[in-house]
Amino acid sequence: MGNWIKRHLNIEYICSVCTGVFMLNEAGLLDGKRVTTHHLAAGMLQRSNASLQVESESKVVHDGNIVSSGGVTSGINMALYLVRTILGDKAADRTAAYIEFADPAAGL
């Protein structure tokens, strides 16, 4: 998986949900980056790469082309963040309403 990720470094967004950020770290993509992960894995992630700024209280962190989210359900926050970033507020608000997600900006 690490080699596949490395071949696609020029894409606009590389995203991870929950502990998927560990794969990005192993691929060498996170040095010096701000990231988040599941709160119970934050300490292990920080120990694995001292250059990281692990923001375990954040649901979504965007640094450069890396977008990471906390626990699994934070992936919804991340998806809505990307919709808002790419398509704008109206599209994100409509998407959140459609999926009955109360506050798409919560925890950002």
Coordinates of N, CA and C in Angstrom, one line a residue:
M1 N 0.8 -1.2 0.0 CA 0.0 0.0 0.0 C 0.9 1.2 0.0
G2 N 2.0 1.2 0.7 CA 2.8 2.4 0.8 C 3.4 2.8 -0.6
N3 N 3.7 1.8 -1.4 CA 4.2 2.1 -2.8 C 3.1 2.8 -3.6
W4 N 1.9 2.2 -3.5 CA 0.7 2.8 -4.2 C 0.5 4.3 -3.8
I5 N 0.6 4.5 -2.5 CA 0.4 5.9 -2.0 C 1.5 6.8 -2.6
K6 N 2.8 6.3 -2.6 CA 3.9 7.1 -3.1 C 3.7 7.4 -4.5
R7 N 3.1 6.6 -5.3 CA 3.0 6.8 -6.7 C 1.9 7.9 -7.0
H8 N 1.1 8.2 -6.0 CA 0.0 9.1 -6.2 C 0.2 10.4 -5.4
L9 N 1.4 10.8 -5.1 CA 1.7 11.9 -4.3 C 1.2 13.3 -4.8
N10 N 1.1 13.4 -6.1 CA 0.7 14.6 -6.8 C -0.8 14.9 -6.8
I11 N -1.6 14.0 -6.2 CA -3.0 14.3 -6.1 C -3.3 15.4 -5.1
E12 N -4.4 16.1 -5.3 CA -4.7 17.2 -4.4 C -5.0 16.9 -3.0
Y13 N -5.6 15.8 -2.7 CA -5.9 15.4 -1.3 C -5.6 14.0 -1.1
I14 N -4.8 13.7 0.0 CA -4.6 12.4 0.5 C -5.2 12.3 1.8
C15 N -6.2 11.5 1.9 CA -7.1 11.5 3.1 C -6.9 10.2 3.9
S16 N -7.1 10.3 5.2 CA -7.1 9.1 6.1 C -8.2 9.2 7.1
V17 N -8.8 8.1 7.4 CA -9.8 8.0 8.5 C -9.3 7.2 9.6
C18 N -9.4 7.7 10.8 CA -9.1 6.9 12.0 C -7.6 6.5 12.0
T19 N -7.3 5.3 12.2 CA -5.9 4.9 12.2 C -5.2 4.7 10.9
G20 N -6.0 5.0 9.8 CA -5.4 4.9 8.5 C -4.2 5.9 8.3
V21 N -4.1 6.8 9.2 CA -3.0 7.8 9.2 C -1.7 7.1 9.4
F22 N -1.7 5.9 10.1 CA -0.5 5.2 10.3 C 0.1 4.7 9.0
M23 N -0.7 4.4 8.0 CA -0.2 4.0 6.7 C 0.5 5.1 6.0
L24 N -0.1 6.3 6.1 CA 0.6 7.5 5.5 C 1.9 7.8 6.2
N25 N 1.9 7.6 7.5 CA 3.2 7.8 8.2 C 4.2 6.8 7.8
E26 N 3.9 5.5 7.7 CA 4.8 4.5 7.2 C 5.3 4.8 5.8
A27 N 4.5 5.4 5.0 CA 4.9 5.7 3.6 C 5.8 7.0 3.6
G28 N 6.0 7.6 4.8 CA 6.9 8.8 4.8 C 6.3 10.1 4.4
L29 N 4.9 10.2 4.4 CA 4.2 11.3 3.9 C 3.9 12.4 5.0
L30 N 4.2 12.1 6.3 CA 3.7 13.0 7.3 C 4.8 13.8 8.1
D31 N 6.0 13.6 7.7 CA 7.0 14.3 8.5 C 6.7 15.8 8.6
G32 N 6.7 16.3 9.9 CA 6.4 17.7 10.2 C 5.0 18.1 10.0
K33 N 4.1 17.2 9.7 CA 2.7 17.6 9.5 C 1.9 17.6 10.8
R34 N 0.8 18.3 10.7 CA -0.3 18.3 11.7 C -1.3 17.2 11.2
V35 N -1.7 16.3 12.2 CA -2.6 15.2 11.8 C -3.5 14.9 13.0
T36 N -4.5 14.1 12.8 CA -5.3 13.6 13.9 C -5.5 12.1 13.6
T37 N -6.0 11.4 14.6 CA -6.3 10.0 14.5 C -7.2 9.6 15.6
H38 N -7.6 8.4 15.8 CA -8.4 8.0 16.9 C -7.7 8.4 18.2
H39 N -8.5 8.9 19.1 CA -7.9 9.4 20.4 C -7.1 8.3 21.1
L40 N -7.4 7.1 21.0 CA -6.7 6.0 21.7 C -5.4 5.7 21.0
A41 N -5.2 6.1 19.8 CA -4.0 5.8 19.0 C -3.1 6.9 18.9
A42 N -3.5 8.1 19.4 CA -2.7 9.3 19.3 C -1.3 9.2 19.9
G43 N -1.2 8.7 21.1 CA 0.1 8.5 21.7 C 1.0 7.6 20.9
M44 N 0.5 6.5 20.4 CA 1.3 5.6 19.6 C 1.8 6.3 18.3
L45 N 0.9 7.0 17.7 CA 1.3 7.7 16.5 C 2.4 8.8 16.8
Q46 N 2.2 9.5 17.8 CA 3.2 10.5 18.2 C 4.6 9.9 18.5
R47 N 4.6 8.7 19.2 CA 5.8 8.0 19.4 C 6.5 7.5 18.2
S48 N 5.7 7.2 17.2 CA 6.2 6.6 15.9 C 6.9 7.6 15.1
N49 N 6.6 8.9 15.3 CA 7.2 10.0 14.5 C 7.1 11.3 15.3
A50 N 8.3 11.6 15.9 CA 8.4 12.8 16.8 C 8.1 14.1 16.1
S51 N 8.3 14.1 14.8 CA 8.1 15.4 14.0 C 6.6 15.7 13.8
L52 N 5.7 14.8 14.1 CA 4.3 15.0 13.9 C 3.7 15.9 15.0
Q53 N 2.7 16.7 14.6 CA 1.9 17.4 15.6 C 0.5 16.7 15.6
V54 N 0.3 15.8 16.5 CA -0.9 15.0 16.6 C -1.9 15.8 17.4
E55 N -3.0 16.2 16.8 CA -4.1 16.9 17.4 C -5.3 16.0 17.7
S56 N -5.1 15.3 18.7 CA -6.1 14.2 19.0 C -7.5 14.7 19.4
E57 N -7.6 16.0 19.7 CA -8.9 16.5 20.0 C -9.7 17.0 18.8
S58 N -9.0 17.1 17.7 CA -9.6 17.5 16.4 C -10.3 16.4 15.7
K59 N -11.4 16.6 15.1 CA -12.1 15.6 14.2 C -11.5 15.6 12.8
V60 N -11.0 16.8 12.3 CA -10.4 16.9 11.0 C -9.3 17.8 11.1
V61 N -8.1 17.4 10.5 CA -7.0 18.3 10.3 C -6.5 18.2 8.9
H62 N -6.3 19.4 8.3 CA -5.9 19.6 6.9 C -4.5 20.3 6.9
D63 N -3.5 19.6 6.5 CA -2.1 20.2 6.4 C -1.5 19.9 5.1
G64 N -1.4 20.9 4.2 CA -0.9 20.6 2.9 C -1.9 19.8 2.1
N65 N -1.5 18.7 1.5 CA -2.4 17.9 0.8 C -2.9 16.7 1.6
I66 N -2.5 16.7 2.9 CA -3.0 15.6 3.8 C -4.2 16.1 4.6
V67 N -5.2 15.3 4.6 CA -6.4 15.5 5.4 C -6.7 14.3 6.2
S68 N -6.6 14.4 7.5 CA -6.8 13.3 8.4 C -8.1 13.5 9.3
S69 N -8.7 12.4 9.7 CA -9.8 12.5 10.6 C -9.6 11.6 11.8
G70 N -10.3 11.9 12.9 CA -10.2 11.2 14.1 C -10.8 9.8 14.0
G71 N -11.6 9.4 14.9 CA -12.3 8.1 14.9 C -13.1 7.9 13.6
V72 N -13.6 6.7 13.4 CA -14.3 6.3 12.2 C -15.4 7.3 11.9
T73 N -16.2 7.7 12.8 CA -17.4 8.6 12.5 C -16.9 10.0 12.1
S74 N -15.7 10.3 12.5 CA -15.1 11.6 12.1 C -14.9 11.6 10.6
G75 N -14.9 10.5 10.0 CA -14.8 10.4 8.5 C -15.9 11.2 7.8
I76 N -17.1 11.2 8.5 CA -18.2 12.0 7.9 C -17.9 13.4 8.0
N77 N -17.3 13.9 9.1 CA -16.9 15.3 9.2 C -15.9 15.6 8.1
M78 N -14.9 14.7 7.9 CA -13.9 14.9 6.8 C -14.5 15.0 5.5
A79 N -15.5 14.1 5.2 CA -16.1 14.1 3.9 C -16.9 15.4 3.6
L80 N -17.6 15.9 4.7 CA -18.3 17.2 4.5 C -17.3 18.3 4.4
Y81 N -16.2 18.3 5.1 CA -15.2 19.3 5.0 C -14.6 19.4 3.6
L82 N -14.4 18.2 3.0 CA -13.9 18.2 1.6 C -15.0 18.7 0.6
V83 N -16.2 18.4 0.8 CA -17.3 18.9 0.0 C -17.3 20.4 0.1
R84 N -17.2 20.9 1.4 CA -17.2 22.4 1.6 C -16.0 23.0 0.9
T85 N -14.9 22.4 1.0 CA -13.6 23.0 0.5 C -13.7 23.0 -1.1
I86 N -14.2 21.9 -1.6 CA -14.1 21.8 -3.1 C -15.4 22.4 -3.8
L87 N -16.5 22.2 -3.2 CA -17.8 22.6 -3.8 C -18.5 23.8 -3.2
G88 N -18.0 24.2 -2.0 CA -18.6 25.4 -1.3 C -19.6 25.0 -0.2
D89 N -20.0 26.1 0.5 CA -20.9 26.0 1.6 C -22.2 25.4 1.3
K90 N -22.8 25.9 0.2 CA -24.2 25.4 -0.1 C -24.2 23.9 -0.4
A91 N -23.2 23.4 -1.1 CA -23.2 22.0 -1.4 C -23.0 21.2 -0.1
A92 N -22.1 21.7 0.8 CA -21.8 21.0 2.0 C -23.1 21.0 2.9
D93 N -23.8 22.1 3.0 CA -25.0 22.2 3.8 C -26.1 21.3 3.3
R94 N -26.2 21.3 2.0 CA -27.2 20.4 1.4 C -26.9 18.9 1.6
T95 N -25.6 18.6 1.5 CA -25.2 17.2 1.7 C -25.4 16.8 3.2
A96 N -25.1 17.7 4.1 CA -25.3 17.4 5.5 C -26.7 17.2 5.8
A97 N -27.6 18.1 5.2 CA -29.0 17.9 5.5 C -29.6 16.6 4.9
Y98 N -29.1 16.3 3.7 CA -29.5 15.0 3.1 C -29.2 13.8 3.9
I99 N -28.0 13.8 4.5 CA -27.6 12.6 5.3 C -28.0 12.8 6.8
E100 N -28.7 13.9 7.1 CA -29.2 14.2 8.4 C -28.1 14.3 9.4
F101 N -27.0 15.0 9.0 CA -25.9 15.3 9.9 C -26.0 16.7 10.4
A102 N -26.2 16.8 11.7 CA -26.6 18.0 12.4 C -25.6 19.2 12.2
D103 N -24.3 18.9 12.4 CA -23.4 20.1 12.4 C -22.1 19.6 11.7
P104 N -22.0 19.9 10.4 CA -20.8 19.4 9.6 C -19.6 20.1 10.0
A105 N -19.6 21.2 10.7 CA -18.4 22.0 11.1 C -18.0 21.6 12.5
A106 N -18.7 20.8 13.2 CA -18.4 20.4 14.6 C -17.0 19.8 14.7
G107 N -16.2 20.3 15.6 CA -14.9 19.8 15.8 C -13.8 20.2 14.9
L108 N -14.1 21.1 14.0 CA -13.0 21.5 13.0 C -12.2 22.6 13.7

